[in-house]
CSV table of C-alpha atoms in Angstrom, one decimal:
chain,number,residue,atom,x,y,z
A,1,MET,CA,33.1,92.4,112.3
A,2,LEU,CA,30.5,90.1,114.5
A,3,LEU,CA,32.2,91.4,117.8
A,4,THR,CA,31.7,94.7,116.4
A,5,VAL,CA,27.5,94.0,115.8
A,6,ALA,CA,26.9,92.2,119.3
A,7,ILE,CA,29.1,95.4,120.8
A,8,ILE,CA,26.6,98.1,118.9
A,9,GLY,CA,23.2,96.5,120.2
A,10,LEU,CA,24.5,95.9,123.5
A,11,TRP,CA,25.4,99.6,124.2
A,12,ALA,CA,22.3,100.6,122.0
A,13,GLY,CA,20.0,99.2,124.6
A,14,ALA,CA,21.8,99.8,127.5
A,15,VAL,CA,22.9,103.3,127.0
A,16,TYR,CA,18.7,104.5,126.3
A,17,GLU,CA,16.9,102.0,127.9
A,18,PRO,CA,17.3,104.0,131.2
A,19,THR,CA,16.4,107.1,129.2
A,20,ALA,CA,13.9,105.8,127.5
A,21,ILE,CA,11.7,104.5,130.9
A,22,ILE,CA,12.2,107.7,132.9
A,23,PHE,CA,10.4,109.0,129.7
A,24,LEU,CA,7.5,106.5,129.9
A,25,ALA,CA,6.9,106.6,133.9
A,26,ARG,CA,7.1,110.3,133.7
A,27,LYS,CA,4.7,110.0,130.8
A,28,ALA,CA,2.4,107.4,132.8
A,29,GLY,CA,2.5,110.5,135.7
A,30,MET,CA,5.2,108.7,137.6
A,31,THR,CA,7.7,111.4,139.8
A,32,LEU,CA,10.9,111.5,139.0
A,33,PRO,CA,11.6,109.7,142.1
A,34,GLN,CA,9.3,106.8,140.9
A,35,ALA,CA,10.8,107.0,136.7
A,36,VAL,CA,14.0,106.5,138.4
A,37,ARG,CA,13.7,103.8,140.4
A,38,MET,CA,11.4,102.6,137.6
A,39,ALA,CA,14.8,102.8,135.6
A,40,SER,CA,16.3,100.8,137.9
A,41,LEU,CA,14.1,98.0,138.1
A,42,GLY,CA,14.2,97.6,133.8
A,43,THR,CA,18.1,97.6,133.7
A,44,GLY,CA,17.7,94.8,136.8
A,45,LEU,CA,15.6,93.1,134.2
A,46,LEU,CA,17.7,93.9,131.4
A,47,SER,CA,20.5,92.5,132.9
A,48,ILE,CA,19.3,89.0,134.5
A,49,GLY,CA,17.7,88.3,131.0
A,50,THR,CA,21.7,88.9,130.2
A,51,ILE,CA,23.0,86.6,132.0
A,52,LEU,CA,20.6,84.0,131.7
A,53,GLY,CA,21.7,84.4,128.5
A,54,CYS,CA,24.9,83.8,128.7
A,55,LEU,CA,24.6,81.2,130.9
A,56,ALA,CA,22.8,79.2,128.2
A,57,LEU,CA,24.9,79.7,125.4
A,58,PRO,CA,28.0,77.6,126.1
A,59,PRO,CA,25.9,74.8,126.1
A,60,LEU,CA,23.8,75.9,122.6
A,61,ALA,CA,27.0,77.2,121.3
A,62,GLU,CA,28.4,73.4,121.9
A,63,ARG,CA,25.3,71.3,120.8
A,64,PHE,CA,24.5,73.5,117.8
A,65,GLY,CA,27.9,74.9,116.9
A,66,ARG,CA,29.1,78.7,117.0
A,67,LYS,CA,27.5,80.4,113.7
A,68,PHE,CA,24.1,78.6,113.8
A,69,THR,CA,23.7,80.0,117.8
A,70,LEU,CA,25.0,83.3,117.0
A,71,ALA,CA,22.3,83.5,114.7
A,72,ILE,CA,19.6,82.5,116.3
A,73,LEU,CA,20.9,85.6,119.2
A,74,LEU,CA,21.0,87.6,116.4
A,75,ARG,CA,18.3,87.4,114.6
A,76,GLY,CA,16.7,87.4,118.5
A,77,MET,CA,18.7,90.6,119.1
A,78,CYS,CA,17.4,91.8,115.4
A,79,VAL,CA,13.5,91.0,116.6
A,80,CYS,CA,13.5,92.1,120.6
A,81,ILE,CA,15.2,95.7,119.5
A,82,VAL,CA,12.4,96.8,117.1
A,83,ALA,CA,10.3,95.5,119.6
A,84,SER,CA,10.9,96.9,122.6
A,85,PHE,CA,12.5,100.7,120.7
A,86,GLY,CA,10.6,100.7,117.9
A,87,TRP,CA,7.0,99.2,118.6
A,88,ALA,CA,6.5,98.9,122.7
A,89,PHE,CA,8.0,102.6,123.1
A,90,TYR,CA,5.5,104.1,121.1
A,91,LEU,CA,2.1,102.0,122.5
A,92,GLN,CA,-0.2,104.1,124.3
A,93,ASN,CA,0.6,102.9,127.7
A,94,ALA,CA,4.3,101.9,127.0
A,95,LEU,CA,6.1,101.8,130.7
A,96,TYR,CA,5.5,98.0,131.4
A,97,PRO,CA,5.2,96.3,127.9
A,98,PHE,CA,8.6,98.1,126.7
A,99,ILE,CA,10.2,96.7,130.5
A,100,ALA,CA,8.8,93.2,129.4
A,101,ALA,CA,10.6,93.6,125.6
A,102,LEU,CA,13.7,93.9,127.8
A,103,PHE,CA,14.1,90.7,129.3
A,104,PHE,CA,13.9,89.3,125.7
A,105,LEU,CA,16.3,91.6,124.8
A,106,GLY,CA,18.6,91.1,127.5
A,107,ILE,CA,18.5,87.2,126.7
A,108,PHE,CA,19.6,87.4,123.1
A,109,GLY,CA,21.6,90.5,124.1
A,110,GLY,CA,23.8,87.2,125.6
A,111,ASN,CA,25.1,86.8,121.9
A,112,PHE,CA,28.1,89.2,123.6
A,113,ALA,CA,29.5,86.0,125.6
A,114,MET,CA,30.1,83.9,122.2
A,115,PHE,CA,33.5,86.2,121.8
A,116,SER,CA,34.5,84.7,124.3
A,117,LEU,CA,34.3,82.0,123.5
A,118,TRP,CA,34.6,81.5,119.0
A,119,LEU,CA,37.7,84.5,119.5
A,120,PRO,CA,40.1,82.0,121.2
A,121,GLU,CA,39.1,79.5,119.4
A,122,GLN,CA,40.0,81.2,115.9
A,123,TYR,CA,43.4,82.0,117.0
A,124,ASP,CA,46.6,80.2,117.6
A,125,THR,CA,48.5,80.9,121.2
A,126,SER,CA,51.3,83.1,119.9
A,127,VAL,CA,48.9,85.6,119.0
A,128,ARG,CA,45.5,84.4,120.7
A,129,ALA,CA,45.7,87.2,123.1
A,130,THR,CA,46.5,89.9,120.7
A,131,ALA,CA,43.7,88.6,118.6
A,132,PHE,CA,41.3,89.1,120.8
A,133,ALA,CA,42.4,92.3,122.8
A,134,PHE,CA,42.1,94.0,118.9
A,135,ALA,CA,38.6,92.2,118.4
A,136,THR,CA,37.4,93.8,121.0
A,137,SER,CA,39.0,97.0,121.4
A,138,PHE,CA,38.3,97.6,117.9
A,139,GLY,CA,34.0,96.5,118.1
A,140,ARG,CA,34.2,98.7,120.9
A,141,PHE,CA,35.7,101.6,119.0
A,142,ILE,CA,32.9,101.7,115.9
A,143,GLY,CA,30.2,101.3,118.8
A,144,ALA,CA,31.2,104.6,120.6
A,145,GLY,CA,30.8,106.0,117.1
A,146,VAL,CA,27.3,104.5,115.9
A,147,ASN,CA,26.6,106.1,119.8
A,148,PHE,CA,27.5,109.5,118.9
A,149,LEU,CA,25.8,108.5,116.4
A,150,LEU,CA,22.9,107.5,117.8
A,151,GLY,CA,23.0,111.0,119.8
A,152,ALA,CA,22.6,113.3,117.0
A,153,MET,CA,20.0,111.2,115.7
A,154,VAL,CA,17.9,111.4,118.6
A,155,ARG,CA,18.0,115.0,118.4
A,156,ASP,CA,17.8,115.2,114.8
A,157,MET,CA,14.6,112.6,115.2
A,158,GLY,CA,13.5,114.3,118.0
A,159,THR,CA,12.7,110.8,119.6
A,160,LEU,CA,15.0,108.2,121.1
A,161,GLY,CA,12.9,104.2,120.2
A,162,LYS,CA,12.8,105.0,116.0
A,163,PRO,CA,16.6,105.7,116.5
A,164,VAL,CA,17.4,102.7,118.7
A,165,ALA,CA,15.5,99.9,116.9
A,166,LEU,CA,17.6,101.3,113.5
A,167,THR,CA,20.5,99.2,115.1
A,168,ALA,CA,19.0,96.2,114.0
A,169,ILE,CA,20.2,97.3,111.1
A,170,ALA,CA,23.5,96.1,112.4
A,171,PHE,CA,22.2,92.7,113.7
A,172,GLY,CA,21.2,92.2,109.7
A,173,ILE,CA,24.4,92.8,108.4
A,174,GLY,CA,25.8,90.9,111.1
A,175,LEU,CA,23.6,87.7,109.7
A,176,LEU,CA,25.3,88.5,106.7
A,177,LEU,CA,28.8,87.9,107.9
A,178,ILE,CA,28.2,85.0,110.2
A,179,PRO,CA,28.9,82.9,107.0
A,180,LEU,CA,31.7,84.2,106.9
A,181,GLY,CA,33.4,83.1,110.1
A,182,GLU,CA,35.1,79.6,110.6
A,183,GLU,CA,33.2,77.4,112.9
A,184,THR,CA,35.3,75.8,115.6
A,185,ARG,CA,32.6,72.9,117.2
A,186,GLY,CA,34.3,70.3,118.3
A,187,LYS,CA,38.1,71.1,117.1
A,188,VAL,CA,41.1,70.9,118.7
A,189,LEU,CA,42.5,74.7,119.6
A,190,PRO,CA,45.0,75.5,117.2
A,191,GLU,CA,48.7,75.3,118.7
């Protein structure tokens, strides 16, 4: 379930941010080619943030534990998705604050890397690959369904920011689920 939460947020931000940037750039008076270029730059900034978040995650998880580190990253994701899509998207001159918020959204989006570490530590060798494959596939099916739901919400609400910002609810649910997870820091892999 925690991996599903991570996928929902990662996909919501990554799928809708180019459209949001193009919309905001056009609103700011840019031509379509300029707006598309700006969306590419914003996507690059989000990606750089995500890479940095993924690189920072293993040392943090080793120092503070998997559950605590994931809780910090989910909280950050919750705040950043609301700050970018729920707040910055609606500012008078929204383009640059929105793009700046995407960098931090990317950093906390590095939470996805936790599962490459944590999932294999929870299962013995006989089912490790199957468990990992099931968890990641199940999460992707749910994440895809949420993206269809988001598309319908964008259509019905007539705006992009608020529906995507509502994915913060998934991170709140994830925070409630973390105590149910097994802390594996410092433990020997199950045989």
